[in-house]
Amino acid sequence: MQAAPPTCTGGKVQPVLLCLSHLRWDFVFQRPQHLMTRAAQDHEVIFFEEPLEAPIPQPRLDFSMQPGGVLRAVPVLPHGLDEAASAAAQRALLDGLLAERAGRPLVAWFYTPMALAFADHLRPDVTIYDCMDELSAFRGAPPAMLAMEQRLLDRADQVFTGGRSLFEAKRDRHRRVHCFPSSIDTAHFGRARDALAEPAALAGIPHPRIGFFGVIDERMDLALVAAFAALRPEMHLIMLGPVVKIDPASLPQGPNLHWLGGRRYDELPDYLAHWDLGFMPFALNESTRFISPTKTPEFLAAGLPVISTPVVDVVRDYGEAGLVEIVESAAELAEQADALLARPRAPFLARVDQQLAKNSWDMTWARMAALLRVPEAAPVAAKAKGVAHV
């Protein structure tokens, strides 16, 4: 598919926002997708993903227009390229993409410092580092990650962080660091409070149902999940999400454990509407030290009481406010599940709604956009006079 033509608004082409992401658009709908769909209201957003390999003679870019107006660009490279050849191929593809948009203001929005391997030659009008995770702590992180991050911090105009812990870790490393914790699409997840049809995958699973949704990887405490399931065999644990970076055979099994795989973002309220509690059984390790799970406010917007292990940002942002119960063991988890199932919901939901009204992805994007300071786009008739941002 060919790239869409430049978008025009009121006789002017929109600025280009190039999002360089380590996450695929269709993997899990989370922070990048929320922000980029909002950015697309007044930018031409190009979501440039990590490459795929295929038995092809020459590198190419595969394009697809996503709901919300984001142009997804996926580099497809021939099998067997080494690291240097892969970076060179991606650089050439990126240069061709931006040459078609020469003369327009450019925002380079990085989610991964490793994108500098093919994008360090760009000279955008604004460079943003949106640090949503401490990627260097994740399993399989490239050894060069920390050095590449320092290079990105040295050139970034603004640094955004996905939570308070990340903000505290980065604030002394750049002159302009801003904390933008996980936000919420309250209307979307609030649908779960309505009488929605039960998904077929839940049919026949008894209540009470305790649910998790998200990526299932090294950040999940599988021993805790297994111990809780054994302590409360009458409670059924519904686990939604793709399994990555861990062996699926390592997932604990039992008659009350249901690993249902990934679900689309638009399906999630249908599932949450038929759960009794939400839980976040995160392991406490290097990969969870700085996380600020987006699912925390999403569970709450859906009207579900939530139990979590003591992830720092969850404790500070929700546990101390009495909105999420914090536990450290399977025994505590079982005890809190019993208590929450018996607790009246109305007072809890009133406090939840008061808290959630203070934030949203719309508010977060508006605050971020105010920090971009993108130069005014050139008139359409003059756009050919500009130069490529390469």
CSV table of N, CA, C and O in Angstrom, one decimal, residues 13-84:
chain,number,residue,atom,x,y,z
A,13,VAL,N,-0.5,22.3,5.2
A,13,VAL,CA,-0.2,20.9,5.5
A,13,VAL,C,0.1,20.8,7.0
A,13,VAL,O,0.6,21.7,7.6
A,14,GLN,N,-0.2,19.7,7.5
A,14,GLN,CA,0.0,19.4,9.0
A,14,GLN,C,1.5,19.1,9.2
A,14,GLN,O,2.2,18.6,8.4
A,15,PRO,N,1.9,19.4,10.4
A,15,PRO,CA,3.3,18.9,10.8
A,15,PRO,C,3.3,17.4,10.8
A,15,PRO,O,2.3,16.7,10.9
A,16,VAL,N,4.5,16.8,10.5
A,16,VAL,CA,4.7,15.4,10.6
A,16,VAL,C,5.2,15.0,11.9
A,16,VAL,O,6.1,15.6,12.5
A,17,LEU,N,4.5,14.0,12.5
A,17,LEU,CA,5.0,13.4,13.8
A,17,LEU,C,5.4,12.0,13.5
A,17,LEU,O,4.6,11.1,13.2
A,18,LEU,N,6.7,11.8,13.5
A,18,LEU,CA,7.3,10.5,13.3
A,18,LEU,C,7.5,9.8,14.6
A,18,LEU,O,8.3,10.2,15.4
A,19,CYS,N,6.7,8.7,14.9
A,19,CYS,CA,6.8,8.0,16.1
A,19,CYS,C,7.6,6.7,15.9
A,19,CYS,O,7.3,5.9,15.1
A,20,LEU,N,8.7,6.6,16.6
A,20,LEU,CA,9.7,5.5,16.4
A,20,LEU,C,9.5,4.5,17.6
A,20,LEU,O,9.8,4.9,18.8
A,21,SER,N,8.9,3.4,17.4
A,21,SER,CA,8.4,2.5,18.4
A,21,SER,C,9.0,1.1,18.4
A,21,SER,O,9.2,0.5,17.4
A,22,HIS,N,9.2,0.6,19.6
A,22,HIS,CA,9.6,-0.8,19.8
A,22,HIS,C,8.4,-1.7,19.9
A,22,HIS,O,8.5,-2.9,19.9
A,23,LEU,N,7.2,-1.1,20.1
A,23,LEU,CA,6.0,-1.9,20.2
A,23,LEU,C,5.2,-1.8,18.8
A,23,LEU,O,5.2,-0.8,18.2
A,24,ARG,N,4.6,-2.9,18.5
A,24,ARG,CA,3.8,-3.0,17.3
A,24,ARG,C,2.4,-2.4,17.5
A,24,ARG,O,1.9,-2.5,18.6
A,25,TRP,N,1.9,-1.7,16.5
A,25,TRP,CA,0.6,-1.0,16.7
A,25,TRP,C,-0.5,-2.0,17.1
A,25,TRP,O,-1.3,-1.7,18.0
A,26,ASP,N,-0.5,-3.2,16.6
A,26,ASP,CA,-1.6,-4.2,16.9
A,26,ASP,C,-1.2,-5.2,18.0
A,26,ASP,O,-1.9,-6.2,18.1
A,27,PHE,N,-0.2,-4.9,18.8
A,27,PHE,CA,0.2,-5.8,19.8
A,27,PHE,C,-0.7,-5.6,21.0
A,27,PHE,O,-1.6,-6.5,21.3
A,28,VAL,N,-0.6,-4.6,21.8
A,28,VAL,CA,-1.5,-4.2,22.9
A,28,VAL,C,-1.8,-2.8,22.8
A,28,VAL,O,-0.9,-2.0,22.6
A,29,PHE,N,-3.1,-2.4,22.8
A,29,PHE,CA,-3.4,-1.0,22.7
A,29,PHE,C,-3.1,-0.3,24.1
A,29,PHE,O,-3.8,-0.5,25.1
A,30,GLN,N,-2.1,0.6,24.1
A,30,GLN,CA,-1.6,1.2,25.3
A,30,GLN,C,-1.2,2.6,25.0
A,30,GLN,O,-1.7,3.3,24.1
A,31,ARG,N,-0.2,3.1,25.8
A,31,ARG,CA,0.2,4.5,25.8
A,31,ARG,C,0.5,5.0,24.4
A,31,ARG,O,-0.1,6.1,24.0
A,32,PRO,N,1.3,4.4,23.6
A,32,PRO,CA,1.6,5.0,22.3
A,32,PRO,C,0.4,5.1,21.4
A,32,PRO,O,0.2,6.1,20.7
A,33,GLN,N,-0.5,4.1,21.4
A,33,GLN,CA,-1.7,4.1,20.6
A,33,GLN,C,-2.6,5.2,21.1
A,33,GLN,O,-3.2,6.0,20.3
A,34,HIS,N,-2.8,5.3,22.4
A,34,HIS,CA,-3.7,6.4,22.9
A,34,HIS,C,-3.2,7.8,22.5
A,34,HIS,O,-4.0,8.6,22.0
A,35,LEU,N,-1.9,8.0,22.6
A,35,LEU,CA,-1.4,9.4,22.4
A,35,LEU,C,-1.3,9.6,20.9
A,35,LEU,O,-1.7,10.7,20.4
A,36,MET,N,-0.9,8.7,20.1
A,36,MET,CA,-0.8,8.9,18.6
A,36,MET,C,-2.1,9.1,17.9
A,36,MET,O,-2.2,9.9,17.0
A,37,THR,N,-3.2,8.4,18.4
A,37,THR,CA,-4.5,8.7,17.8
A,37,THR,C,-5.0,10.1,18.1
A,37,THR,O,-5.6,10.7,17.3
A,38,ARG,N,-4.6,10.6,19.2
A,38,ARG,CA,-5.0,12.0,19.5
A,38,ARG,C,-4.1,13.0,18.8
A,38,ARG,O,-4.5,14.0,18.3
A,39,ALA,N,-2.8,12.7,18.7
A,39,ALA,CA,-1.9,13.5,17.9
A,39,ALA,C,-2.3,13.6,16.5
A,39,ALA,O,-2.1,14.7,15.8
A,40,ALA,N,-2.9,12.6,15.9
A,40,ALA,CA,-3.4,12.6,14.5
A,40,ALA,C,-4.4,13.6,14.2
A,40,ALA,O,-4.7,13.8,13.0
A,41,GLN,N,-5.0,14.2,15.2
A,41,GLN,CA,-6.0,15.2,15.0
A,41,GLN,C,-5.4,16.5,14.3
A,41,GLN,O,-6.1,17.2,13.6
A,42,ASP,N,-4.2,16.7,14.6
A,42,ASP,CA,-3.5,17.9,14.0
A,42,ASP,C,-2.1,17.7,13.6
A,42,ASP,O,-1.3,18.6,13.4
A,43,HIS,N,-1.7,16.4,13.4
A,43,HIS,CA,-0.4,16.1,12.8
A,43,HIS,C,-0.7,14.9,11.8
A,43,HIS,O,-1.6,14.2,12.0
A,44,GLU,N,0.2,14.8,10.8
A,44,GLU,CA,0.3,13.5,10.1
A,44,GLU,C,1.2,12.6,10.9
A,44,GLU,O,2.4,12.8,11.0
A,45,VAL,N,0.6,11.6,11.6
A,45,VAL,CA,1.4,10.7,12.4
A,45,VAL,C,1.8,9.5,11.6
A,45,VAL,O,1.0,8.8,11.0
A,46,ILE,N,3.1,9.2,11.7
A,46,ILE,CA,3.6,8.0,11.0
A,46,ILE,C,4.2,7.1,12.2
A,46,ILE,O,5.1,7.6,12.9
A,47,PHE,N,3.7,6.0,12.3
A,47,PHE,CA,4.1,5.0,13.4
A,47,PHE,C,5.1,4.1,12.8
A,47,PHE,O,4.7,3.1,12.1
A,48,PHE,N,6.3,4.3,13.0
A,48,PHE,CA,7.4,3.5,12.3
A,48,PHE,C,7.9,2.4,13.3
A,48,PHE,O,8.5,2.7,14.3
A,49,GLU,N,7.6,1.2,12.9
A,49,GLU,CA,7.8,0.0,13.8
A,49,GLU,C,9.2,-0.6,13.6
A,49,GLU,O,9.9,-0.3,12.6
A,50,GLU,N,9.5,-1.5,14.5
A,50,GLU,CA,10.7,-2.4,14.3
A,50,GLU,C,10.5,-3.3,13.1
A,50,GLU,O,9.4,-3.6,12.7
A,51,PRO,N,11.6,-3.7,12.4
A,51,PRO,CA,11.4,-4.4,11.1
A,51,PRO,C,11.0,-5.8,11.3
A,51,PRO,O,11.2,-6.5,12.3
A,52,LEU,N,10.4,-6.3,10.2
A,52,LEU,CA,10.1,-7.7,10.0
A,52,LEU,C,11.1,-8.3,8.9
A,52,LEU,O,11.6,-7.5,8.1
A,53,GLU,N,11.3,-9.6,8.9
A,53,GLU,CA,12.1,-10.2,7.9
A,53,GLU,C,11.2,-11.0,7.0
A,53,GLU,O,10.2,-11.6,7.4
A,54,ALA,N,11.6,-11.1,5.7
A,54,ALA,CA,10.8,-11.9,4.7
A,54,ALA,C,11.8,-12.3,3.6
A,54,ALA,O,12.8,-11.7,3.4
A,55,PRO,N,11.4,-13.3,2.8
A,55,PRO,CA,12.2,-13.8,1.7
A,55,PRO,C,12.0,-12.9,0.5
A,55,PRO,O,11.4,-13.2,-0.5
A,56,ILE,N,12.6,-11.7,0.6
A,56,ILE,CA,12.4,-10.7,-0.5
A,56,ILE,C,13.8,-10.2,-0.9
A,56,ILE,O,14.8,-10.2,-0.1
A,57,PRO,N,14.0,-9.7,-2.1
A,57,PRO,CA,15.3,-9.3,-2.6
A,57,PRO,C,15.7,-7.9,-2.1
A,57,PRO,O,16.9,-7.6,-1.9
A,58,GLN,N,14.7,-7.0,-1.9
A,58,GLN,CA,15.0,-5.6,-1.5
A,58,GLN,C,14.1,-5.2,-0.3
A,58,GLN,O,13.0,-5.6,-0.2
A,59,PRO,N,14.7,-4.3,0.6
A,59,PRO,CA,13.8,-3.8,1.7
A,59,PRO,C,12.7,-3.0,1.1
A,59,PRO,O,12.7,-2.4,0.1
A,60,ARG,N,11.6,-3.0,1.9
A,60,ARG,CA,10.4,-2.2,1.5
A,60,ARG,C,9.7,-1.8,2.8
A,60,ARG,O,10.0,-2.3,3.9
A,61,LEU,N,8.8,-0.8,2.6
A,61,LEU,CA,7.9,-0.4,3.7
A,61,LEU,C,6.5,-0.8,3.4
A,61,LEU,O,6.0,-0.5,2.3
A,62,ASP,N,5.9,-1.4,4.4
A,62,ASP,CA,4.5,-1.8,4.2
A,62,ASP,C,3.7,-0.7,5.0
A,62,ASP,O,3.9,-0.5,6.2
A,63,PHE,N,2.7,-0.1,4.4
A,63,PHE,CA,1.9,0.9,5.0
A,63,PHE,C,0.4,0.4,5.2
A,63,PHE,O,-0.1,-0.4,4.4
A,64,SER,N,-0.2,0.9,6.3
A,64,SER,CA,-1.6,0.7,6.5
A,64,SER,C,-2.1,1.8,7.4
A,64,SER,O,-1.4,2.3,8.3
A,65,MET,N,-3.3,2.3,7.0
A,65,MET,CA,-3.9,3.4,7.7
A,65,MET,C,-4.7,2.8,8.9
A,65,MET,O,-5.6,2.0,8.7
A,66,GLN,N,-4.4,3.2,10.1
A,66,GLN,CA,-5.1,2.7,11.3
A,66,GLN,C,-6.3,3.6,11.7
A,66,GLN,O,-6.3,4.8,11.4
A,67,PRO,N,-7.3,3.0,12.4
A,67,PRO,CA,-8.4,3.8,12.9
A,67,PRO,C,-7.8,4.9,13.7
A,67,PRO,O,-6.9,4.8,14.5
A,68,GLY,N,-8.4,6.1,13.5
A,68,GLY,CA,-7.9,7.3,14.2
A,68,GLY,C,-6.9,8.1,13.3
A,68,GLY,O,-6.5,9.2,13.7
A,69,GLY,N,-6.6,7.6,12.1
A,69,GLY,CA,-5.8,8.4,11.2
A,69,GLY,C,-4.3,8.2,11.3
A,69,GLY,O,-3.6,9.0,10.7
A,70,VAL,N,-3.8,7.2,12.0
A,70,VAL,CA,-2.3,7.0,12.1
A,70,VAL,C,-1.9,6.1,10.9
A,70,VAL,O,-2.5,5.1,10.7
A,71,LEU,N,-0.8,6.6,10.3
A,71,LEU,CA,-0.2,5.8,9.2
A,71,LEU,C,0.9,4.8,9.8
A,71,LEU,O,1.9,5.3,10.3
A,72,ARG,N,0.6,3.6,9.7
A,72,ARG,CA,1.5,2.6,10.2
A,72,ARG,C,2.5,2.2,9.1
A,72,ARG,O,2.1,1.9,8.0
A,73,ALA,N,3.8,2.3,9.5
A,73,ALA,CA,4.9,1.9,8.5
A,73,ALA,C,5.7,0.8,9.1
A,73,ALA,O,6.4,1.0,10.1
A,74,VAL,N,5.8,-0.3,8.4
A,74,VAL,CA,6.5,-1.5,8.9
A,74,VAL,C,7.7,-1.8,7.9
A,74,VAL,O,7.4,-2.2,6.8
A,75,PRO,N,8.9,-1.6,8.3
A,75,PRO,CA,10.0,-2.0,7.5
A,75,PRO,C,10.0,-3.6,7.3
A,75,PRO,O,9.9,-4.3,8.3
A,76,VAL,N,10.1,-4.0,6.1
A,76,VAL,CA,10.3,-5.5,5.8
A,76,VAL,C,11.6,-5.6,5.1
A,76,VAL,O,11.9,-5.1,4.0
A,77,LEU,N,12.5,-6.4,5.7
A,77,LEU,CA,13.9,-6.6,5.3
A,77,LEU,C,14.2,-8.0,4.8
A,77,LEU,O,13.5,-8.9,5.3
A,78,PRO,N,15.1,-8.1,3.9
A,78,PRO,CA,15.5,-9.5,3.5
A,78,PRO,C,16.1,-10.3,4.7
A,78,PRO,O,16.7,-9.7,5.6
A,79,HIS,N,15.9,-11.6,4.7
A,79,HIS,CA,16.4,-12.4,5.7
A,79,HIS,C,18.0,-12.3,5.7
A,79,HIS,O,18.6,-12.1,4.7
A,80,GLY,N,18.5,-12.4,6.9
A,80,GLY,CA,19.9,-12.5,7.1
A,80,GLY,C,20.8,-11.3,7.1
A,80,GLY,O,22.0,-11.4,7.2
A,81,LEU,N,20.2,-10.1,7.2
A,81,LEU,CA,21.0,-8.9,7.2
A,81,LEU,C,21.6,-8.8,8.6
A,81,LEU,O,21.0,-9.1,9.6
A,82,ASP,N,22.9,-8.4,8.6
A,82,ASP,CA,23.5,-8.1,9.9
A,82,ASP,C,23.1,-6.8,10.5
A,82,ASP,O,22.3,-6.1,9.9
A,83,GLU,N,23.5,-6.5,11.7
A,83,GLU,CA,23.0,-5.3,12.4
A,83,GLU,C,23.3,-4.0,11.6
A,83,GLU,O,22.4,-3.2,11.5
A,84,ALA,N,24.5,-3.9,11.1
A,84,ALA,CA,24.8,-2.7,10.3
A,84,ALA,C,24.0,-2.6,9.0
A,84,ALA,O,23.5,-1.5,8.7
